[in-house]
GROMACS .gro file of C-alpha atoms in nm:
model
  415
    1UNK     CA    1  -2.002   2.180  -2.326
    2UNK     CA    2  -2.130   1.876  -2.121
    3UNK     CA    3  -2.410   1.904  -1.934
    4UNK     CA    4  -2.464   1.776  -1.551
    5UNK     CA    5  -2.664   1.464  -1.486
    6UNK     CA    6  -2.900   1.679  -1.344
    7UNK     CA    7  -2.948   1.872  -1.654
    8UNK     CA    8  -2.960   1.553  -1.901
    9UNK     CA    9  -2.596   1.386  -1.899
   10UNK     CA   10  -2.629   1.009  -1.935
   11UNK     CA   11  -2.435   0.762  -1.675
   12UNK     CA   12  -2.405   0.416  -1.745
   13UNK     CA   13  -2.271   0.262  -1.468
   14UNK     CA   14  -2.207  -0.140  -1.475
   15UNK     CA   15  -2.098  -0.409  -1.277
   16UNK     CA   16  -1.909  -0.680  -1.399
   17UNK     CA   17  -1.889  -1.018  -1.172
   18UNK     CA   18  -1.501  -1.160  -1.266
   19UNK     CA   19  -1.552  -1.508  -1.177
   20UNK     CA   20  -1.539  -1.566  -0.788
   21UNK     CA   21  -1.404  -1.246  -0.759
   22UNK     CA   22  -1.611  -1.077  -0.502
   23UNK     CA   23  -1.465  -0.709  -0.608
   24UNK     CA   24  -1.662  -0.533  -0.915
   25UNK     CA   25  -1.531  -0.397  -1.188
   26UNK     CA   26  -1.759  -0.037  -1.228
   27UNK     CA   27  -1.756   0.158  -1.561
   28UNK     CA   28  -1.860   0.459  -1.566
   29UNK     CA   29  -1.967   0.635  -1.877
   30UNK     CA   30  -2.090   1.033  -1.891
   31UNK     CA   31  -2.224   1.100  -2.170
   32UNK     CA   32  -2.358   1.475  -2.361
   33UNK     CA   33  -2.476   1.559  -2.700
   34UNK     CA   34  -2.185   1.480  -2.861
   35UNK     CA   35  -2.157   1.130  -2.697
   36UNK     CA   36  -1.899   0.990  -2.434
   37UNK     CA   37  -1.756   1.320  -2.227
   38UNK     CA   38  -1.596   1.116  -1.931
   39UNK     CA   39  -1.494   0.739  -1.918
   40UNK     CA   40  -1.346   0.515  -1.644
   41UNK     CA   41  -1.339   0.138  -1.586
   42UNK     CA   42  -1.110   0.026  -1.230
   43UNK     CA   43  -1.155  -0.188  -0.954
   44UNK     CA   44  -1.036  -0.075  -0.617
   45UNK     CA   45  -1.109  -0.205  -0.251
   46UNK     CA   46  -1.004  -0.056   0.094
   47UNK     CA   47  -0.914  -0.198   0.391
   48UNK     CA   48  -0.981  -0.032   0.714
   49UNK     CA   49  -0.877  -0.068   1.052
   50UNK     CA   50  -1.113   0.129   1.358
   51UNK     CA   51  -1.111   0.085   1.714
   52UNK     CA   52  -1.407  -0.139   1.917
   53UNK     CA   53  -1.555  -0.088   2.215
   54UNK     CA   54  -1.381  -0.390   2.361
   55UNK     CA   55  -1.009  -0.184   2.320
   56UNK     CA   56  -0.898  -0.404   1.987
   57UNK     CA   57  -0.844  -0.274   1.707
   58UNK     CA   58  -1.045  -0.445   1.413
   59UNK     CA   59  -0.948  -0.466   1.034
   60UNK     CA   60  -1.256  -0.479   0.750
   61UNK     CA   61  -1.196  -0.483   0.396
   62UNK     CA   62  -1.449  -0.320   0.175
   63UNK     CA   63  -1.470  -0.422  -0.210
   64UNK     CA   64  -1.735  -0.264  -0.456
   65UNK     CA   65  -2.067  -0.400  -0.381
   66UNK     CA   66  -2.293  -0.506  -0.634
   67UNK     CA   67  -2.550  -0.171  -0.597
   68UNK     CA   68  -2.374   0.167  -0.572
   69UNK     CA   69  -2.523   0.504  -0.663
   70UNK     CA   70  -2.367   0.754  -0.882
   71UNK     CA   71  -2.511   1.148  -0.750
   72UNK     CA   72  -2.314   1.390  -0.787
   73UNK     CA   73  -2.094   1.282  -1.109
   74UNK     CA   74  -1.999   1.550  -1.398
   75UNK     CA   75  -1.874   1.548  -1.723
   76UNK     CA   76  -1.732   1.930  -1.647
   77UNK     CA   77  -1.612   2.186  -1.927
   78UNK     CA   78  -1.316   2.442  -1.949
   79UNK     CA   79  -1.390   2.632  -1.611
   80UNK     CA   80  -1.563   2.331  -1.415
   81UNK     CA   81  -1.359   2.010  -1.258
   82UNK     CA   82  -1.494   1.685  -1.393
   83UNK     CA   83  -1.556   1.469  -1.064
   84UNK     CA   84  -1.664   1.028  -1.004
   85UNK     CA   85  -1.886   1.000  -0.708
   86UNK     CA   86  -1.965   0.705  -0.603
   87UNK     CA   87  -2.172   0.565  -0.273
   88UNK     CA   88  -2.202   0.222  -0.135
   89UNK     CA   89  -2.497   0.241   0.085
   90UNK     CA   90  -2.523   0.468   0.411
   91UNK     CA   91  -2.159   0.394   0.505
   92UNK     CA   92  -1.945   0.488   0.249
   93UNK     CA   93  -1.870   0.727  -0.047
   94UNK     CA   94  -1.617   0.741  -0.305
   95UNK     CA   95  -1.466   1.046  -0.521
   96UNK     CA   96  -1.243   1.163  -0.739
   97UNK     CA   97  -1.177   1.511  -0.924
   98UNK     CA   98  -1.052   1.615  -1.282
   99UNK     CA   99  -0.886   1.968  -1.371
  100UNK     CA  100  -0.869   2.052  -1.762
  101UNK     CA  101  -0.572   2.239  -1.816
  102UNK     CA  102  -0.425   2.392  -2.159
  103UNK     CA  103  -0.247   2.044  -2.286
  104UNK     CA  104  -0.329   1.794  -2.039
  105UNK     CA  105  -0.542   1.728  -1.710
  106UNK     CA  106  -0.515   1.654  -1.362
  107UNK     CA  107  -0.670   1.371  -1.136
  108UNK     CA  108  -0.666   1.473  -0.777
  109UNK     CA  109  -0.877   1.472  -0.446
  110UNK     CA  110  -0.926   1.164  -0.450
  111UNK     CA  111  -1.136   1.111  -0.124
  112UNK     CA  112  -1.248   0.791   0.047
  113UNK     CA  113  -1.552   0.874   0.355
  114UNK     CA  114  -1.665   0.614   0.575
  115UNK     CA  115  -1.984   0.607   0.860
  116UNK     CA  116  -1.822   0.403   1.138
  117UNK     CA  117  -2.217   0.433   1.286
  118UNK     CA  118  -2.303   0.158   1.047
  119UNK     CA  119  -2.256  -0.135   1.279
  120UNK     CA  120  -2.337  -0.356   0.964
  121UNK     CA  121  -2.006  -0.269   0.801
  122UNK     CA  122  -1.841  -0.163   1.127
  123UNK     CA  123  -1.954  -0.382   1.406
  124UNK     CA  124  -1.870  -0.276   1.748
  125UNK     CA  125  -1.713   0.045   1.642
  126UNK     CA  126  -1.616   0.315   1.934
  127UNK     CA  127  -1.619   0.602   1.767
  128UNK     CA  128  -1.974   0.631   1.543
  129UNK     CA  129  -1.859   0.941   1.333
  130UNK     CA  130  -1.792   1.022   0.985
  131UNK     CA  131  -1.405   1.000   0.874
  132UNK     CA  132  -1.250   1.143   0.559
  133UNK     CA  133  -0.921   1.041   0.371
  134UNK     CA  134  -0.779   1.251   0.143
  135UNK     CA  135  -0.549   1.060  -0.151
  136UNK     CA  136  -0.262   1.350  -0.179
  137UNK     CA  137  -0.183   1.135  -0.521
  138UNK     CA  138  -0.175   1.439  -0.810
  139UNK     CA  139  -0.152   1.244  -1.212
  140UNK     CA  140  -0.141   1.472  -1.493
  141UNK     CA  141  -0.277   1.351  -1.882
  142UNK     CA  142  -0.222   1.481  -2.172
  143UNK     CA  143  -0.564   1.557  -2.361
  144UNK     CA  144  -0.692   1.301  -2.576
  145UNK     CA  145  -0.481   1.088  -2.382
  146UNK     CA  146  -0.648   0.718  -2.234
  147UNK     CA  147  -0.491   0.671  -1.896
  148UNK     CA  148  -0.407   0.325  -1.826
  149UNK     CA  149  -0.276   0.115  -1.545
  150UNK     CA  150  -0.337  -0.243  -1.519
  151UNK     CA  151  -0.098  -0.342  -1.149
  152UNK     CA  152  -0.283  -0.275  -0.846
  153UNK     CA  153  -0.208   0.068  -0.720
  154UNK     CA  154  -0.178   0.054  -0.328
  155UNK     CA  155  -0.195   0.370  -0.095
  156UNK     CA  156  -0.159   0.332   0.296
  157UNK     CA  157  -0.305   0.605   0.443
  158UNK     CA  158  -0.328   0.523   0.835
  159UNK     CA  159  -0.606   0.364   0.857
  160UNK     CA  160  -0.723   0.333   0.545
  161UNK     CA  161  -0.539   0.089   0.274
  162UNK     CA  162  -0.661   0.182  -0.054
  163UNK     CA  163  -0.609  -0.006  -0.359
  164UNK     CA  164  -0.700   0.030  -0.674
  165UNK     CA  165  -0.620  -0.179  -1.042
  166UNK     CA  166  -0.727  -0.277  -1.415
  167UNK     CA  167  -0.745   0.107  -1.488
  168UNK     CA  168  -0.884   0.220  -1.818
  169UNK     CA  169  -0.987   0.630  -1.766
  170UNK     CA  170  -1.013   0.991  -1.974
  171UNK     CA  171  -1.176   1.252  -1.888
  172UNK     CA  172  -1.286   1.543  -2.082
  173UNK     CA  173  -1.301   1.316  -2.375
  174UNK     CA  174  -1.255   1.549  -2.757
  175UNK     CA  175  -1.550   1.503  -3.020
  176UNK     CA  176  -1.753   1.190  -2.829
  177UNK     CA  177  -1.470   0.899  -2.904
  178UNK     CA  178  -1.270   0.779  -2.663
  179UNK     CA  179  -0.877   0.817  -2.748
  180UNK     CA  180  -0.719   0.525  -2.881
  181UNK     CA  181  -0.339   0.714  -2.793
  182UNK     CA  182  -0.250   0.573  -2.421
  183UNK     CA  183  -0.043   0.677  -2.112
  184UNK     CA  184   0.034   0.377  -1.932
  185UNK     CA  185   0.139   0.391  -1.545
  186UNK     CA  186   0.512   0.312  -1.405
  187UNK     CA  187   0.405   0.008  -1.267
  188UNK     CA  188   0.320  -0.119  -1.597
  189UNK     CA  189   0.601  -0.045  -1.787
  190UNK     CA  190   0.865  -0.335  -1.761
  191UNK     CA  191   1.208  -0.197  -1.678
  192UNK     CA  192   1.465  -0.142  -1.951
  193UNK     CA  193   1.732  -0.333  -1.703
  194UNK     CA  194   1.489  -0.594  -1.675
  195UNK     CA  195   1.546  -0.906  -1.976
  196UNK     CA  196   1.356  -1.189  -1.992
  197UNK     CA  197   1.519  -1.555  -1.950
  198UNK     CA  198   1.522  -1.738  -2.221
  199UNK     CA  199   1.653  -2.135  -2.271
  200UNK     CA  200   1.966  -2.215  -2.481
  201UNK     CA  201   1.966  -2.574  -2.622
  202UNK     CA  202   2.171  -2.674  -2.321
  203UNK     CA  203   1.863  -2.753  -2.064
  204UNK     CA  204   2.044  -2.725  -1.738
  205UNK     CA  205   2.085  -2.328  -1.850
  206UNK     CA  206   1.874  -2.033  -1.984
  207UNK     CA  207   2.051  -1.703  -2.181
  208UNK     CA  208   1.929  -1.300  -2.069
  209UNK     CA  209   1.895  -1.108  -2.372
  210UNK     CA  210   2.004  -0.759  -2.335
  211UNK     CA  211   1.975  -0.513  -2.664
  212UNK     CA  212   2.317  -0.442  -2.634
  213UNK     CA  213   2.512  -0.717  -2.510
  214UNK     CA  214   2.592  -1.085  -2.658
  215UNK     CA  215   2.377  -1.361  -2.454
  216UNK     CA  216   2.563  -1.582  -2.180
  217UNK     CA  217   2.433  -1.858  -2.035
  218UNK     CA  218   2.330  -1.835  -1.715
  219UNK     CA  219   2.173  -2.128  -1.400
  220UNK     CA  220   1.792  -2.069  -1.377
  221UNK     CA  221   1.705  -1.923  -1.064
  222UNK     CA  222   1.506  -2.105  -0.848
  223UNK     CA  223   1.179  -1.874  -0.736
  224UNK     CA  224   1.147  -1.717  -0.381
  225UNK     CA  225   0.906  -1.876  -0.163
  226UNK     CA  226   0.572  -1.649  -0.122
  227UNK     CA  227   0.314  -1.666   0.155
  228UNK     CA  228  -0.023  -1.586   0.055
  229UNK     CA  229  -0.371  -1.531   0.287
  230UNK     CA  230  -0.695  -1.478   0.215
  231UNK     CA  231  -0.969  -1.368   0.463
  232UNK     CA  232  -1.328  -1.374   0.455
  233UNK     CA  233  -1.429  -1.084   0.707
  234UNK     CA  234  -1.198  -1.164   1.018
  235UNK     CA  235  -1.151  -1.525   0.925
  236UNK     CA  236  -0.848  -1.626   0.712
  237UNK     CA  237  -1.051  -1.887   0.450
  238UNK     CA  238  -0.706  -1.983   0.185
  239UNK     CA  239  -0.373  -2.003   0.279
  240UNK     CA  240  -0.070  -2.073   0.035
  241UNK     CA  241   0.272  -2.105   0.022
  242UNK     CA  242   0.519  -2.151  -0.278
  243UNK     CA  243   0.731  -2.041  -0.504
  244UNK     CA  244   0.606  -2.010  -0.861
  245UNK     CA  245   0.800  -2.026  -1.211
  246UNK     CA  246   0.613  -1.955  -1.510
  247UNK     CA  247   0.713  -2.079  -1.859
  248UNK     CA  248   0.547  -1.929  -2.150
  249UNK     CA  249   0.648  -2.028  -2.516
  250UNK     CA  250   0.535  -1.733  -2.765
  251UNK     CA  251   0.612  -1.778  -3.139
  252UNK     CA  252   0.806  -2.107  -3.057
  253UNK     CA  253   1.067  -1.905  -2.792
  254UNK     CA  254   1.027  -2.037  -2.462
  255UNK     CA  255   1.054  -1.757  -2.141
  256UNK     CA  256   1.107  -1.795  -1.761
  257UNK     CA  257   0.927  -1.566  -1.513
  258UNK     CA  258   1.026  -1.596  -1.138
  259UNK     CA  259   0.697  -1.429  -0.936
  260UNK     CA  260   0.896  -1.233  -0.658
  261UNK     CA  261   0.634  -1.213  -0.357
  262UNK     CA  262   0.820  -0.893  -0.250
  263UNK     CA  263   0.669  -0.673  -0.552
  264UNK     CA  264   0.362  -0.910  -0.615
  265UNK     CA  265   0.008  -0.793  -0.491
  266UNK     CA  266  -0.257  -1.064  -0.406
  267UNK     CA  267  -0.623  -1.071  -0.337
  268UNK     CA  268  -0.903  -1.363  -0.356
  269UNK     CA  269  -1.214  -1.482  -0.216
  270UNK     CA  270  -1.382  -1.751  -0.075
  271UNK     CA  271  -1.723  -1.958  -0.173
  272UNK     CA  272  -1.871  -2.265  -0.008
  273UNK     CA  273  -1.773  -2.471  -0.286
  274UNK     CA  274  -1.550  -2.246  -0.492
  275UNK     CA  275  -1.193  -2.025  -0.359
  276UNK     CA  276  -1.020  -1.756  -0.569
  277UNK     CA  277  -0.658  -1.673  -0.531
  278UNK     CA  278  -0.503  -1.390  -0.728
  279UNK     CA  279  -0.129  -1.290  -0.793
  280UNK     CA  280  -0.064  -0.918  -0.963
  281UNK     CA  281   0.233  -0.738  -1.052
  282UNK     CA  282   0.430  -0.466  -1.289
  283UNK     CA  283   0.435  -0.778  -1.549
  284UNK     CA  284   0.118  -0.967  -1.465
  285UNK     CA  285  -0.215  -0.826  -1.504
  286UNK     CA  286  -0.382  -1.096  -1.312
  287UNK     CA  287  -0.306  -1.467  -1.244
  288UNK     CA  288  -0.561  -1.678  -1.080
  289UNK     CA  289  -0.563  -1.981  -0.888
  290UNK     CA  290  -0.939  -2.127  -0.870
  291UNK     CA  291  -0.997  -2.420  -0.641
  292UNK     CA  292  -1.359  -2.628  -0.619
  293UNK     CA  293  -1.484  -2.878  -0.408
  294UNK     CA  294  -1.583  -3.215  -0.552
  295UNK     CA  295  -1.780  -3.455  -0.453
  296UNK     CA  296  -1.865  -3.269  -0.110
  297UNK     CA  297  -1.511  -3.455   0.036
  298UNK     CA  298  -1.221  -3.356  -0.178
  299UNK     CA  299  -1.061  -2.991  -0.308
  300UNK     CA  300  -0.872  -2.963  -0.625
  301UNK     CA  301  -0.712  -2.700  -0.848
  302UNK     CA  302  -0.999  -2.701  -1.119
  303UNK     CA  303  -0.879  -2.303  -1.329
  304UNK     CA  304  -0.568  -2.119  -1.430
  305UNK     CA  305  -0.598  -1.783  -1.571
  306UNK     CA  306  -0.283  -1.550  -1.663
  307UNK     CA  307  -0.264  -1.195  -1.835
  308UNK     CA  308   0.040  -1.059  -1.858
  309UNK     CA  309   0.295  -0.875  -2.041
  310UNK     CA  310   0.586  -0.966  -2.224
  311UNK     CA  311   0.935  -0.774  -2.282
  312UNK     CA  312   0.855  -0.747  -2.662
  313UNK     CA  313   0.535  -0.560  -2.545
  314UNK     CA  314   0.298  -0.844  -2.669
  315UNK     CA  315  -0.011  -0.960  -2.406
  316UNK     CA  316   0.011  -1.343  -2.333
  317UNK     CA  317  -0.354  -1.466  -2.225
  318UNK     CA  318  -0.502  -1.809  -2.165
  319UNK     CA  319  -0.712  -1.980  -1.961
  320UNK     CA  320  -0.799  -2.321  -1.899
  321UNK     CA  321  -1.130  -2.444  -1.666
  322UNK     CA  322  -1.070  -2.830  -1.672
  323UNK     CA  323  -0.740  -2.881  -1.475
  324UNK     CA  324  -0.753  -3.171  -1.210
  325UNK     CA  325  -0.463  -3.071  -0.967
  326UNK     CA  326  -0.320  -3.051  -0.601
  327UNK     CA  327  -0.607  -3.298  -0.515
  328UNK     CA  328  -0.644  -3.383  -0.106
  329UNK     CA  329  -0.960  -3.435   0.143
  330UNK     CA  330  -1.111  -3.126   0.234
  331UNK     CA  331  -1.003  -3.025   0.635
  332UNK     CA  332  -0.645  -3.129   0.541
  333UNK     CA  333  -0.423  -2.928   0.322
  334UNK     CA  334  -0.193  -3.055   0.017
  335UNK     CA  335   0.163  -3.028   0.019
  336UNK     CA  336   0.452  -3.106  -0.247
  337UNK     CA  337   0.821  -2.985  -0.107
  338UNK     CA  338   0.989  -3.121  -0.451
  339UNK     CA  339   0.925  -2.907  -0.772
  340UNK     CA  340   0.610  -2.964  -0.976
  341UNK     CA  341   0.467  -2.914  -1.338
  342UNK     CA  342   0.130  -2.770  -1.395
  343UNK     CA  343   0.042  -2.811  -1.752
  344UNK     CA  344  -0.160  -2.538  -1.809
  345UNK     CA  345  -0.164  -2.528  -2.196
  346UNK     CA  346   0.109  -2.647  -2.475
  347UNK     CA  347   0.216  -2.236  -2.427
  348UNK     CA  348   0.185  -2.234  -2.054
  349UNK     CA  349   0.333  -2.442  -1.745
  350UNK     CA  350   0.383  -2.298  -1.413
  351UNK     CA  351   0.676  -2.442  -1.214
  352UNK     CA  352   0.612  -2.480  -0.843
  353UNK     CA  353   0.838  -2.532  -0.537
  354UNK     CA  354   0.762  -2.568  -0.195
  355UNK     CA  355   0.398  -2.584  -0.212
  356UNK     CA  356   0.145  -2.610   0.049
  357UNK     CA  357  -0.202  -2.487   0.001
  358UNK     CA  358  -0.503  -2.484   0.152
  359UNK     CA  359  -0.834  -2.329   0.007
  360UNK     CA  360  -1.124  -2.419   0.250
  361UNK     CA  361  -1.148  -2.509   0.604
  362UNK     CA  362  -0.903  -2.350   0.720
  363UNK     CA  363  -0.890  -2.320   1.134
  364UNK     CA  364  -0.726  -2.050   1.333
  365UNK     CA  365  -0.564  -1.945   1.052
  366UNK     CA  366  -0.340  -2.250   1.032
  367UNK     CA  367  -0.271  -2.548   0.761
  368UNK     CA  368  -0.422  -2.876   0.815
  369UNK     CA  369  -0.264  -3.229   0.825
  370UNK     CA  370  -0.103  -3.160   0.431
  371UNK     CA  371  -0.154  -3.461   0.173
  372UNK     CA  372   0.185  -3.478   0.017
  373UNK     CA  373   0.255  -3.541  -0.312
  374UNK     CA  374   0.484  -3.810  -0.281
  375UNK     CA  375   0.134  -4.015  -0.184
  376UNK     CA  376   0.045  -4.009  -0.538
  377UNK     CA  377   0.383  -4.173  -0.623
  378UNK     CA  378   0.361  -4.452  -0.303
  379UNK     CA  379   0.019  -4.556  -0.523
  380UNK     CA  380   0.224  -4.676  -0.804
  381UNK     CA  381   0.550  -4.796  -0.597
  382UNK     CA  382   0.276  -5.101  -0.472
  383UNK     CA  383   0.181  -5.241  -0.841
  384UNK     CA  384   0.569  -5.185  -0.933
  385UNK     CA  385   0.689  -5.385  -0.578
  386UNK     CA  386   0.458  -5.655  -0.725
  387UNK     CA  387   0.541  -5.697  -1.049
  388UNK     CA  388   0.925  -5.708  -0.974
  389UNK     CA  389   0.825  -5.959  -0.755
  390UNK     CA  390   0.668  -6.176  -0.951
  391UNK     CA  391   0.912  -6.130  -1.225
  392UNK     CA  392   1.159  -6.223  -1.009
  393UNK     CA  393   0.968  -6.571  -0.962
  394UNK     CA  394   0.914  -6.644  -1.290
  395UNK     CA  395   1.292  -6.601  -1.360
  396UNK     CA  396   1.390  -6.852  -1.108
  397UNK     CA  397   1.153  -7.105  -1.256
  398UNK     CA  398   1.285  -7.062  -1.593
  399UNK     CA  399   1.654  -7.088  -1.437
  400UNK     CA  400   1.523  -7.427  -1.235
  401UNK     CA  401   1.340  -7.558  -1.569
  402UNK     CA  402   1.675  -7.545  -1.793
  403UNK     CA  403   1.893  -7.632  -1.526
  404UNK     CA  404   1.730  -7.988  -1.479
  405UNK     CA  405   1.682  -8.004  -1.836
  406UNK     CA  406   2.033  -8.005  -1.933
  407UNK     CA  407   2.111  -8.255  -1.629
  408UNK     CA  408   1.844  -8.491  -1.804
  409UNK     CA  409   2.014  -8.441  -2.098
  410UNK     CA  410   2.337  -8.507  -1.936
  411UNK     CA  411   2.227  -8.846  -1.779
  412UNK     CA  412   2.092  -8.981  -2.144
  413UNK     CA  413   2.495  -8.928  -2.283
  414UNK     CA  414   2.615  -9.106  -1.992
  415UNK     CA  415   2.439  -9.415  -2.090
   0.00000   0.00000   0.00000
């Protein structure tokens, strides 16, 4: 039987910075006698819109804070719930309930409650009450059964937008250990109609493997264009657009993964000298774009980090920290219309098309005067111009050299 924290269970409750990611990933682990009774690891934010006193409406979004408590959690037993509660501050709590059941359990109730009285986190807030939403969302598990869902997990309940990702939770964990079987969320699973593209030896073409069919080439898509914001309170602080293409060559067979922006969740953040952007999916567990500042003038794509899954059920992962790209002044944005290579790793290039980004000063929520790409090339079309030039010269010397040396030579047989 586990015991309450009030009677002696043990929480652990941690938070990990990823990064410049300014959302926390908590773990939370209850503890009894026989060791771990309840453990969960997630990161979640919410994003809420309230009314002001000035007749606007005004959006916040609310990530997990560095200092939280934990009162009220419980390990629970057969006739007692399990419950997570979680506070951030005065202004708002966090909760979810468990329900042990003869094979499996239920997680339910989860409830979001938010002071709108805290001007801090609510500035200029009308209405300074307390307001509860209630997450209908019902999940059964078996027992013994680690619950897992990497995508992000997003629930619009008007007004409240509540995400939540990089899942790892069981509750009313059997003999201390926590389960090494999983259950792993819809969103995660790829679907069986779903093949990845793979290249033939023809280059211009790539082949969809199918379990039951015989592969036929077919022309590699080009990727839809995504739009991608990040704000920093009310202020939008990165702004992208492209389309992305990621190759990924595992065990010496190259793939091809189009990002669709239609199923792809993003979130980021933004530093004086550092900006985060981060693409999610069913596929990808996380793919970051990290931009720095150098030299206090310029901005530059300095760190690419993927996770994701592959159709054979393998996890690809890499990371590199010493990339030099999309280099411009900062104030102006960089641009490249024509399709690019990022050489990630010798496994890993990203394709892009279209691009225009823009991680730091960004004004009215609008790109700046874009650097294009085609800048970089002008640079070398000058020394080029030059040397064909001068080549040029030197060939018409030689021409004028030999031409009056055979008339000298011609003059001397004459005689």
């Amino acid at each position: 039987m586990c015991l309450s924290p009030v009677k002696g269970a043990k929480l652990i409750l941690i938070f990990l910075f990823l990064g410049a990611v300014q959302s926390n990933a908590l773990i939370v682990n209850l503890t009894d006698s026989k060791g771990t009774c309840l453990y969960a690891e997630w990161e979640m934010n919410f994003t809420i819109t309230y009314e002001t006193t000035n007749q606007t409406n005004k959006t916040i979004t609310i990530a997990v804070p560095d200092k939280a408590t934990h009162d009220g959690s419980s390990c629970g037993d057969d006739r007692n719930s399990a419950k997570i509660m979680i506070q951030f501050g005065f202004a708002v709590s966090w909760a979810v309930n468990f329900t042990k059941e003869a094979s499996h359990y239920s997680i339910h109730d989860i409830v979001l409650s938010y002071n709108t009285s805290d001007s801090t986190v609510f500035p200029g807030a009308v209405a300074k009450e307390v307001h509860t939403v209630k997450n209908p969302e019902n999940f059964k598990v078996p027992l013994d059964v680690i619950f897992k869902c990497n995508s992000v997990l997003t629930y619009n309940l008007t007004p409240v937008v509540q995400k939540y990702w990089g899942i790892h939770l069981q509750a009313f964990v059997q003999n201390g250990t926590v389960s090494k079987n999983e259950q792993v969320c819809e969103e995660d699973q790829t679907p069986t109609t779903v093949a990845p593209i793979i290249h033939t030896t023809a280059p211009s073409t790539t082949t969809t493997l199918t379990p039951t069919s015989t592969p036929t080439p077919t022309p590699t898509p080009t990727p839809t264009v995504g739009n991608y914001s990040i704000r920093n309170g009310n202020t939008t602080c990165l702004l992208a657009t492209m389309g992305l293409q990621l190759n990924i060559t595992e065990e010496k067979v190259p793939f091809i993964f189009n990002i669709n922006p239609a199923t792809t969740n993003f979130t980021g953040s933004c530093q004086p000298q550092s900006a985060q952007l981060r693409l999610n999916n069913s596929q990808i567990k996380y793919l970051d774009f990290i931009f720095a500042v150098k030299n206090e003038k310029r901005f530059y794509l300095k760190e690419v980090n993927v996770y994701m899954y592959l159709a054979n059920g393998s996890a690809f992962n890499i990371s590199n920290k010493n990339l030099s790209f999309w280099d411009a002044p900062l104030g102006s944005s960089y641009m490249c219309n024509k399709e690019q290579v990022l050489s990630v790793s010798r496994a890993f290039q990203i394709n892009t098309f279209n691009l225009k980004v823009q991680p730091f000063n960004v004004t009215k929520g609008q790109y700046s005067t874009a650097q294009d790409c085609s800048a970089d090339e002008d640079n070398f079309l000058v020394p080029i111009a030059v040397g064909a030039a001068l080549g040029g010269v030197l060939i018409l010397v030689l021409l004028a050299y030999f031409i009056g040396l055979k008339r000298h030579h011609t003059g001397y047989e004459q005689f």
